[in-house]
mmCIF file of C-alpha atoms in Angstrom:
data_model
loop_
_atom_site.group_PDB
_atom_site.id
_atom_site.type_symbol
_atom_site.label_atom_id
_atom_site.label_comp_id
_atom_site.label_asym_id
_atom_site.label_seq_id
_atom_site.Cartn_x
_atom_site.Cartn_y
_atom_site.Cartn_z
ATOM 1 C CA MET A 1196 13.737 -24.526 26.167
ATOM 2 C CA ALA A 1197 11.126 -22.503 29.114
ATOM 3 C CA SER A 1198 12.461 -19.048 27.854
ATOM 4 C CA SER A 1199 10.676 -19.190 24.209
ATOM 5 C CA GLN A 1200 7.527 -21.011 25.375
ATOM 6 C CA LYS A 1201 7.224 -18.182 27.710
ATOM 7 C CA ALA A 1202 7.916 -16.265 25.063
ATOM 8 C CA VAL A 1203 5.354 -17.735 23.019
ATOM 9 C CA GLN A 1204 3.303 -17.948 25.916
ATOM 10 C CA MET A 1205 3.466 -14.094 25.842
ATOM 11 C CA SER A 1206 2.695 -13.307 21.314
ATOM 12 C CA LEU A 1207 -0.558 -15.797 22.509
ATOM 13 C CA GLY A 1208 -1.456 -13.206 24.894
ATOM 14 C CA ALA A 1209 -0.873 -10.008 22.608
ATOM 15 C CA VAL A 1210 -2.908 -11.883 19.831
ATOM 16 C CA ARG A 1211 -6.152 -12.592 22.019
ATOM 17 C CA SER A 1212 -5.765 -8.690 23.568
ATOM 18 C CA LEU A 1213 -5.865 -7.578 20.558
ATOM 19 C CA SER A 1214 -8.436 -9.597 19.402
ATOM 20 C CA THR A 1215 -10.211 -8.916 22.175
ATOM 21 C CA GLY A 1216 -10.498 -5.177 22.026
ATOM 22 C CA MET A 1217 -11.469 -5.580 18.367
ATOM 23 C CA ALA A 1218 -14.388 -7.770 19.318
ATOM 24 C CA ARG A 1219 -15.342 -4.997 21.017
ATOM 25 C CA LEU A 1220 -14.515 -1.904 19.161
ATOM 26 C CA GLN A 1221 -16.968 -4.935 15.928
ATOM 27 C CA ALA A 1222 -19.575 -5.248 18.915
ATOM 28 C CA ALA A 1223 -20.039 -1.114 19.782
ATOM 29 C CA SER A 1224 -19.972 -0.416 15.936
ATOM 30 C CA ALA A 1225 -23.381 -2.514 15.168
ATOM 31 C CA GLN A 1226 -24.847 -1.908 17.762
ATOM 32 C CA GLY A 1227 -24.989 2.148 18.463
ATOM 33 C CA MET A 1228 -23.097 2.177 20.341
ATOM 34 C CA LEU A 1229 -21.947 5.953 21.024
ATOM 35 C CA ALA A 1230 -21.930 8.441 22.753
ATOM 36 C CA SER A 1231 -21.537 12.222 22.616
ATOM 37 C CA SER A 1232 -20.561 14.450 24.596
ATOM 38 C CA GLN A 1233 -20.093 18.581 25.256
ATOM 39 C CA GLY A 1234 -16.092 20.161 26.604
ATOM 40 C CA ALA A 1235 -16.455 23.172 28.976
ATOM 41 C CA ALA A 1236 -16.684 25.640 26.128
ATOM 42 C CA GLY A 1237 -19.166 24.656 24.350
ATOM 43 C CA GLN A 1238 -17.985 22.547 21.617
ATOM 44 C CA MET A 1239 -18.752 19.807 19.865
ATOM 45 C CA GLU A 1240 -16.558 16.625 20.053
ATOM 46 C CA LYS A 1241 -16.528 13.815 18.078
ATOM 47 C CA PRO A 1242 -18.123 10.682 18.935
ATOM 48 C CA VAL A 1243 -16.227 8.539 21.666
ATOM 49 C CA MET A 1244 -16.828 4.608 21.048
ATOM 50 C CA VAL A 1245 -18.604 3.084 24.449
ATOM 51 C CA ALA A 1246 -16.040 -0.871 24.949
ATOM 52 C CA THR A 1247 -18.878 -3.574 25.362
ATOM 53 C CA GLN A 1248 -17.436 -7.227 26.693
ATOM 54 C CA VAL A 1249 -17.593 -9.656 24.422
ATOM 55 C CA PRO A 1250 -15.461 -12.287 24.751
ATOM 56 C CA ILE A 1251 -13.975 -13.838 20.766
ATOM 57 C CA LEU A 1252 -11.412 -17.051 21.470
ATOM 58 C CA GLY A 1253 -12.115 -18.473 18.215
ATOM 59 C CA ALA A 1254 -11.450 -14.948 16.240
ATOM 60 C CA THR A 1255 -9.059 -16.618 13.329
ATOM 61 C CA PRO A 1256 -6.714 -14.042 12.030
ATOM 62 C CA SER A 1257 -8.504 -13.349 9.104
ATOM 63 C CA ALA A 1258 -11.169 -12.501 11.076
ATOM 64 C CA ILE A 1259 -9.573 -9.866 12.632
ATOM 65 C CA ALA A 1260 -7.413 -8.167 9.691
ATOM 66 C CA SER A 1261 -11.398 -7.647 8.102
ATOM 67 C CA GLY A 1262 -12.343 -5.717 11.057
ATOM 68 C CA ILE A 1263 -9.419 -3.652 11.755
ATOM 69 C CA ARG A 1264 -9.675 -2.809 7.788
ATOM 70 C CA ALA A 1265 -13.859 -1.912 8.678
ATOM 71 C CA SER A 1266 -12.912 -0.312 11.848
ATOM 72 C CA ALA A 1267 -10.447 2.382 10.313
ATOM 73 C CA LYS A 1268 -12.363 3.182 6.843
ATOM 74 C CA ALA A 1269 -15.055 3.405 9.490
ATOM 75 C CA SER A 1270 -14.127 6.539 11.981
ATOM 76 C CA PRO A 1271 -10.020 6.548 11.435
ATOM 77 C CA MET A 1272 -9.852 8.812 14.468
ATOM 78 C CA SER A 1273 -12.870 8.137 16.391
ATOM 79 C CA LEU A 1274 -11.604 7.700 19.807
ATOM 80 C CA ALA A 1275 -9.462 10.973 19.853
ATOM 81 C CA PRO A 1276 -11.858 14.386 20.304
ATOM 82 C CA GLN A 1277 -11.088 17.116 17.616
ATOM 83 C CA ARG A 1278 -10.664 20.307 18.047
ATOM 84 C CA SER A 1279 -11.451 22.852 15.925
ATOM 85 C CA MET A 1280 -8.683 26.145 15.007
ATOM 86 C CA SER A 1281 -9.177 29.427 13.688
ATOM 87 C CA VAL A 1282 -7.418 30.687 10.437
ATOM 88 C CA LEU A 1283 -5.105 32.684 12.974
ATOM 89 C CA ALA A 1284 -3.941 29.905 14.821
ATOM 90 C CA ALA A 1285 -3.705 27.731 11.928
ATOM 91 C CA SER A 1286 -1.388 30.506 10.449
ATOM 92 C CA LYS A 1287 0.429 31.188 13.622
ATOM 93 C CA MET A 1288 1.111 27.303 13.134
ATOM 94 C CA VAL A 1289 2.539 27.145 9.573
ATOM 95 C CA GLY A 1290 4.543 30.001 10.193
ATOM 96 C CA ALA A 1291 6.311 28.987 12.797
ATOM 97 C CA GLY A 1292 6.720 25.968 11.289
ATOM 98 C CA CYS A 1293 8.070 27.818 8.406
ATOM 99 C CA ALA A 1294 10.839 30.135 11.186
ATOM 100 C CA THR A 1295 12.548 26.917 12.203
ATOM 101 C CA ILE A 1296 13.979 25.785 8.573
ATOM 102 C CA ALA A 1297 16.390 27.759 9.925
ATOM 103 C CA LEU A 1298 17.903 25.497 12.362
ATOM 104 C CA ALA A 1299 18.165 22.659 10.037
ATOM 105 C CA GLY A 1300 21.460 25.520 8.883
ATOM 106 C CA VAL A 1301 21.970 25.275 11.941
ATOM 107 C CA GLY A 1302 22.521 21.644 13.210
ATOM 108 C CA ALA A 1303 24.724 22.233 9.463
ATOM 109 C CA GLY A 1304 26.136 24.522 9.221
ATOM 110 C CA LEU A 1305 27.879 23.737 12.912
ATOM 111 C CA GLY A 1306 28.458 20.304 12.318
ATOM 112 C CA VAL A 1307 30.980 21.224 8.793
ATOM 113 C CA MET A 1308 32.523 23.895 11.141
ATOM 114 C CA PHE A 1309 33.345 20.932 13.593
ATOM 115 C CA GLY A 1310 35.022 19.240 11.829
ATOM 116 C CA SER A 1311 37.485 21.899 9.487
ATOM 117 C CA LEU A 1312 38.160 21.863 12.780
ATOM 118 C CA ILE A 1313 38.938 18.116 12.939
ATOM 119 C CA ASN A 1314 39.998 18.401 9.560
ATOM 120 C CA GLY A 1315 42.443 21.593 10.447
ATOM 121 C CA ALA A 1316 43.876 20.171 13.091
ATOM 122 C CA ALA A 1317 45.108 17.018 12.594
ATOM 123 C CA ARG A 1318 46.498 18.136 9.042
ATOM 124 C CA ASN A 1319 48.723 20.954 10.735
ATOM 125 C CA PRO A 1320 48.838 20.286 15.037
ATOM 126 C CA ASN A 1321 50.904 23.074 15.827
ATOM 127 C CA ILE A 1322 48.298 25.888 15.405
ATOM 128 C CA ALA A 1323 45.707 23.529 16.695
ATOM 129 C CA LYS A 1324 45.304 25.860 19.739
ATOM 130 C CA GLN A 1325 44.667 29.311 17.488
ATOM 131 C CA LEU A 1326 41.820 26.365 15.395
ATOM 132 C CA VAL A 1327 39.896 25.911 18.307
ATOM 133 C CA GLY A 1328 39.740 29.688 19.548
ATOM 134 C CA TYR A 1329 37.882 29.977 15.916
ATOM 135 C CA ALA A 1330 36.083 26.950 16.602
ATOM 136 C CA LEU A 1331 34.456 28.200 19.552
ATOM 137 C CA LEU A 1332 34.000 31.556 17.837
ATOM 138 C CA GLY A 1333 32.028 30.354 14.943
ATOM 139 C CA PHE A 1334 30.390 28.015 17.626
ATOM 140 C CA ALA A 1335 28.906 31.033 19.689
ATOM 141 C CA LEU A 1336 27.502 32.804 15.879
ATOM 142 C CA THR A 1337 26.130 30.732 14.546
ATOM 143 C CA GLU A 1338 24.528 29.391 17.659
ATOM 144 C CA SER A 1339 22.698 33.172 17.796
ATOM 145 C CA ILE A 1340 21.255 32.451 14.737
ATOM 146 C CA ALA A 1341 18.857 29.826 16.012
ATOM 147 C CA LEU A 1342 18.631 31.678 18.525
ATOM 148 C CA PHE A 1343 17.511 34.743 16.928
ATOM 149 C CA SER A 1344 15.074 32.041 14.773
ATOM 150 C CA LEU A 1345 13.314 31.241 17.896
ATOM 151 C CA LEU A 1346 12.506 34.562 18.719
ATOM 152 C CA VAL A 1347 10.859 34.765 15.898
ATOM 153 C CA VAL A 1348 9.489 31.555 16.466
ATOM 154 C CA PHE A 1349 8.262 32.967 20.608
ATOM 155 C CA LEU A 1350 7.234 36.095 18.404
ATOM 156 C CA ILE A 1351 4.839 34.260 15.860
ATOM 157 C CA LEU A 1352 3.354 32.431 18.443
ATOM 158 C CA PHE A 1353 3.003 34.399 21.231
ATOM 159 C CA ALA A 1354 3.223 38.251 20.480
#
């Protein structure tokens, strides 16, 4: 009985802290208290909200939900600073992501190979040692494909 009351108290505490945070965001956006700062390189960052202390004790769930919706519509990512990226840097990231597609094939190949090893050893236990040798050779060759793929990724990003 005591543990369920404690869980309810913890849930109510979480709701209170969420509603207090939403009230702070609403008050800051209503008063227009936005602070913009410059980075070390002179690039402009997105505005950052300044929190104010506004207690709300009798907030209804619909008021909290409407506050969340309003703040999401107004500025979905206003609290995270945004960095600008050049076209070359962005294309490097896309190329590196495309080069890692080979890693999915390596994972699938290893799964099929070791699955076949277990199947073959179960069907013919007399040649299990020979099959393990073949599987380790196949593992090494398949992992070399993964290493070549990662080499290409690092060449794309850093060369």
